[in-house]
Amino acid sequence: MLTLGIDIGSTASKAVIMRDGTELIAESIVPVGTGTRGPREVFQNVLNQAGIYENQIDRILATGYGRMGFKQAAREISEISCHARGVHYLVPTAGTIIDIGGQDAKAIRVDADGRLDDFIMNDKCAAGTGRFLEMMARTLEMDISEMGPESLKWKEDIDISSMCSVFAESEVISLIALNKEKADIAHGLHKAIANKSYSLLKRVGLNETFMMTGGVAKNPGVVKA
């Protein structure tokens, strides 16, 4: 049995094809989220990678911000429920998830069977999300992919007092003017995100083991912080 899952997020579209619910046979990520191009492209990518046609897929499920607009899906499931199921599949012992995506952050608690126990979402602004990091990377004149590895070279422990994108940007500009190292500034930003994430996790209840998901999980500086 072949199943296809597609996650249409705010900044990227992701898709996987699995055989019999256990074997991953194709996966793709396209850096275009809600809309038509990203979902269409990532859908075609996994089909091509698996060497199959759409009519050979037994079931298609969609999740993410744009899930309601993906007409090929037989069913839509919220990304929070998908996180609980997906993390349990990969790490059955994981009890708490911190998901930091392009537009929001979520703290999710799952039970021993992988069912959603509780969650808290921080979506009032871009503070501490992928968008926030993209803005800060531009201010530091760095590519977003360089920011994490560079921050691991930090020497001076800098505190960033504001997580508001506008105020944080002003703070970063002031630190640059004081000739502070980019690695130290990046580390300060990542530490601020970690503190904000920890506050969110405490509110949902800490239930070991922990797992981090979402695009920001690709940033080793944030993960370490």
Short mmCIF file of C-alpha atoms in Angstrom, two decimals:
data_model
loop_
_atom_site.label_atom_id
_atom_site.label_comp_id
_atom_site.label_asym_id
_atom_site.label_seq_id
_atom_site.Cartn_x
_atom_site.Cartn_y
_atom_site.Cartn_z
CA MET A 1 0.00 0.00 0.00
CA LEU A 2 1.40 3.41 -0.99
CA THR A 3 0.45 6.51 0.99
CA LEU A 4 1.47 10.11 0.36
CA GLY A 5 1.58 12.82 3.01
CA ILE A 6 1.93 16.48 2.12
CA ASP A 7 2.59 19.31 4.58
CA ILE A 8 1.88 22.76 3.14
CA GLY A 9 3.43 25.17 5.61
CA SER A 10 3.79 28.94 5.73
CA THR A 11 7.27 28.97 4.20
CA ALA A 12 7.79 25.50 2.69
CA SER A 13 5.96 22.49 1.26
CA LYS A 14 7.04 18.99 2.25
CA ALA A 15 5.92 15.58 0.98
CA VAL A 16 6.72 11.92 1.62
CA ILE A 17 5.61 8.60 0.12
CA MET A 18 5.58 5.49 2.31
CA ARG A 19 5.08 1.82 1.51
CA ASP A 20 2.86 -0.09 3.96
CA GLY A 21 3.23 2.67 6.54
CA THR A 22 6.77 1.61 7.46
CA GLU A 23 9.16 2.20 4.53
CA LEU A 24 9.95 5.73 3.35
CA ILE A 25 10.49 5.58 -0.41
CA ALA A 26 10.46 9.27 -1.42
CA GLU A 27 10.73 12.69 0.23
CA SER A 28 10.96 16.29 -0.94
CA ILE A 29 11.04 19.83 0.45
CA VAL A 30 10.30 22.92 -1.66
CA PRO A 31 10.96 26.38 -0.14
CA VAL A 32 7.53 27.68 -1.20
CA GLY A 33 4.58 27.33 1.16
CA THR A 34 0.89 28.14 0.84
CA GLY A 35 -0.23 28.88 -2.70
CA THR A 36 -0.20 26.64 -5.75
CA ARG A 37 3.42 26.40 -6.94
CA GLY A 38 5.01 24.88 -3.83
CA PRO A 39 2.43 22.13 -3.22
CA ARG A 40 2.24 21.26 -6.93
CA GLU A 41 6.03 21.10 -7.26
CA VAL A 42 6.67 19.03 -4.13
CA PHE A 43 3.84 16.64 -5.07
CA GLN A 44 5.37 16.03 -8.50
CA ASN A 45 8.86 15.73 -7.01
CA VAL A 46 7.99 12.77 -4.74
CA LEU A 47 6.05 11.01 -7.50
CA ASN A 48 9.05 11.35 -9.84
CA GLN A 49 11.45 10.24 -7.12
CA ALA A 50 9.38 7.13 -6.40
CA GLY A 51 8.93 6.49 -10.15
CA ILE A 52 5.14 6.21 -9.90
CA TYR A 53 2.00 7.99 -11.10
CA GLU A 54 -0.64 9.69 -8.95
CA ASN A 55 -3.19 6.94 -9.63
CA GLN A 56 -0.84 4.41 -8.02
CA ILE A 57 -1.12 6.15 -4.64
CA ASP A 58 -3.72 4.44 -2.43
CA ARG A 59 -4.31 7.37 -0.09
CA ILE A 60 -3.22 11.02 0.15
CA LEU A 61 -3.37 13.06 3.35
CA ALA A 62 -2.61 16.76 3.76
CA THR A 63 -1.57 18.87 6.74
CA GLY A 64 -0.22 22.37 7.42
CA TYR A 65 -1.57 25.87 6.82
CA GLY A 66 -2.53 25.13 3.21
CA ARG A 67 -4.02 21.68 3.75
CA MET A 68 -7.60 22.69 2.97
CA GLY A 69 -6.62 23.84 -0.53
CA PHE A 70 -4.98 20.57 -1.62
CA LYS A 71 -7.81 18.93 -3.58
CA GLN A 72 -6.05 15.59 -4.20
CA ALA A 73 -6.10 14.76 -0.48
CA ALA A 74 -8.65 12.27 0.79
CA ARG A 75 -8.36 13.79 4.27
CA GLU A 76 -6.85 16.78 6.06
CA ILE A 77 -5.27 16.50 9.52
CA SER A 78 -4.01 19.38 11.70
CA GLU A 79 -0.24 19.76 11.84
CA ILE A 80 -0.35 19.44 15.65
CA SER A 81 -1.86 15.94 15.48
CA CYS A 82 0.60 15.04 12.72
CA HIS A 83 3.52 16.17 14.87
CA ALA A 84 2.35 13.93 17.71
CA ARG A 85 1.98 10.90 15.41
CA GLY A 86 5.14 11.54 13.44
CA VAL A 87 7.36 12.08 16.47
CA HIS A 88 5.94 8.96 18.16
CA TYR A 89 6.68 6.97 14.99
CA LEU A 90 10.31 8.18 14.93
CA VAL A 91 10.98 8.33 18.71
CA PRO A 92 8.33 6.36 20.66
CA THR A 93 9.73 7.57 24.00
CA ALA A 94 9.33 11.29 23.16
CA GLY A 95 6.81 12.98 25.43
CA THR A 96 7.31 16.68 24.65
CA ILE A 97 7.78 18.41 21.31
CA ILE A 98 8.89 21.95 20.53
CA ASP A 99 7.98 22.83 16.95
CA ILE A 100 9.36 26.10 15.58
CA GLY A 101 8.25 26.85 12.03
CA GLY A 102 8.27 29.82 9.74
CA GLN A 103 5.41 31.71 11.37
CA ASP A 104 4.70 30.17 14.76
CA ALA A 105 5.98 27.99 17.60
CA LYS A 106 4.13 25.17 19.33
CA ALA A 107 4.77 23.18 22.49
CA ILE A 108 3.10 19.77 22.25
CA ARG A 109 2.73 17.05 24.88
CA VAL A 110 2.01 13.48 23.79
CA ASP A 111 1.04 10.42 25.81
CA ALA A 112 2.77 7.03 25.84
CA ASP A 113 0.68 5.90 22.85
CA GLY A 114 1.60 8.92 20.74
CA ARG A 115 -1.76 10.64 21.10
CA LEU A 116 -1.99 14.40 21.47
CA ASP A 117 -2.25 15.21 25.17
CA ASP A 118 -2.06 19.01 25.15
CA PHE A 119 -0.51 21.87 23.20
CA ILE A 120 0.16 25.60 23.40
CA MET A 121 0.72 27.77 20.36
CA ASN A 122 2.54 31.08 20.11
CA ASP A 123 1.34 32.70 16.90
CA LYS A 124 0.72 36.31 17.90
CA CYS A 125 3.86 37.56 16.16
CA ALA A 126 6.97 36.29 14.38
CA ALA A 127 9.13 36.45 17.53
CA GLY A 128 11.40 33.42 17.77
CA THR A 129 10.23 31.82 14.52
CA GLY A 130 11.91 31.14 11.19
CA ARG A 131 10.81 34.54 9.88
CA PHE A 132 12.42 36.20 12.88
CA LEU A 133 15.72 34.41 12.18
CA GLU A 134 15.56 35.33 8.48
CA MET A 135 15.21 39.01 9.43
CA MET A 136 18.10 38.81 11.88
CA ALA A 137 20.30 37.00 9.33
CA ARG A 138 19.69 39.79 6.82
CA THR A 139 20.61 42.39 9.44
CA LEU A 140 23.83 40.47 10.17
CA GLU A 141 24.44 40.24 6.39
CA MET A 142 24.56 36.44 6.62
CA ASP A 143 22.77 33.66 4.81
CA ILE A 144 20.26 31.96 7.11
CA SER A 145 22.07 28.62 6.60
CA GLU A 146 25.33 30.15 7.95
CA MET A 147 23.81 31.59 11.10
CA GLY A 148 23.63 28.37 13.13
CA PRO A 149 27.16 27.07 12.49
CA GLU A 150 28.60 30.59 12.97
CA SER A 151 26.88 31.02 16.35
CA LEU A 152 28.62 27.91 17.69
CA LYS A 153 31.91 29.87 17.54
CA TRP A 154 30.68 32.40 20.12
CA LYS A 155 33.03 33.76 22.81
CA GLU A 156 31.15 36.65 24.44
CA ASP A 157 27.81 35.76 26.07
CA ILE A 158 25.50 38.49 24.75
CA ASP A 159 21.89 38.88 25.93
CA ILE A 160 19.22 40.05 23.49
CA SER A 161 16.57 41.77 25.59
CA SER A 162 13.72 41.97 23.05
CA MET A 163 12.13 39.23 20.94
CA CYS A 164 10.01 41.68 18.96
CA SER A 165 11.39 41.58 15.40
CA VAL A 166 11.56 45.38 15.09
CA PHE A 167 13.20 46.01 18.49
CA ALA A 168 15.54 43.02 18.15
CA GLU A 169 16.68 44.32 14.76
CA SER A 170 17.50 47.72 16.34
CA GLU A 171 19.38 45.93 19.12
CA VAL A 172 21.40 43.89 16.61
CA ILE A 173 22.25 47.04 14.62
CA SER A 174 23.49 48.69 17.85
CA LEU A 175 25.63 45.64 18.67
CA ILE A 176 27.14 45.68 15.17
CA ALA A 177 27.96 49.38 15.68
CA LEU A 178 29.78 48.41 18.90
CA ASN A 179 31.91 46.01 16.80
CA LYS A 180 30.50 42.92 18.47
CA GLU A 181 31.29 39.66 16.65
CA LYS A 182 28.56 38.18 14.44
CA ALA A 183 28.98 34.79 16.13
CA ASP A 184 28.31 36.34 19.55
CA ILE A 185 25.24 38.24 18.31
CA ALA A 186 23.85 35.13 16.58
CA HIS A 187 24.38 33.11 19.77
CA GLY A 188 22.52 35.78 21.76
CA LEU A 189 19.59 35.55 19.33
CA HIS A 190 19.52 31.76 19.51
CA LYS A 191 19.69 31.85 23.31
CA ALA A 192 16.70 34.23 23.36
CA ILE A 193 14.72 31.82 21.15
CA ALA A 194 15.66 28.92 23.45
CA ASN A 195 14.47 30.84 26.52
CA LYS A 196 11.19 31.71 24.82
CA SER A 197 10.73 28.09 23.75
CA TYR A 198 11.45 26.83 27.26
CA SER A 199 8.75 29.13 28.67
CA LEU A 200 6.29 27.68 26.16
CA LEU A 201 7.30 24.11 27.08
CA LYS A 202 6.88 24.75 30.81
CA ARG A 203 3.33 25.97 30.18
CA VAL A 204 2.36 22.76 28.36
CA GLY A 205 4.15 20.56 30.92
CA LEU A 206 7.56 18.93 30.57
CA ASN A 207 7.27 15.24 29.79
CA GLU A 208 10.57 13.55 28.89
CA THR A 209 11.98 12.71 26.31
CA PHE A 210 12.12 15.95 24.27
CA MET A 211 12.19 16.41 20.51
CA MET A 212 12.51 19.52 18.34
CA THR A 213 10.80 19.78 14.96
CA GLY A 214 10.11 22.42 12.31
CA GLY A 215 12.44 24.28 9.98
CA VAL A 216 14.32 25.98 12.85
CA ALA A 217 15.42 22.50 14.02
CA LYS A 218 17.86 22.63 11.08
CA ASN A 219 19.70 25.43 12.89
CA PRO A 220 22.37 23.79 15.12
CA GLY A 221 22.81 27.00 17.13
CA VAL A 222 19.17 27.04 18.26
CA VAL A 223 19.17 23.28 18.93
CA LYS A 224 22.28 23.54 21.14
CA ALA A 225 20.91 26.60 22.97
#
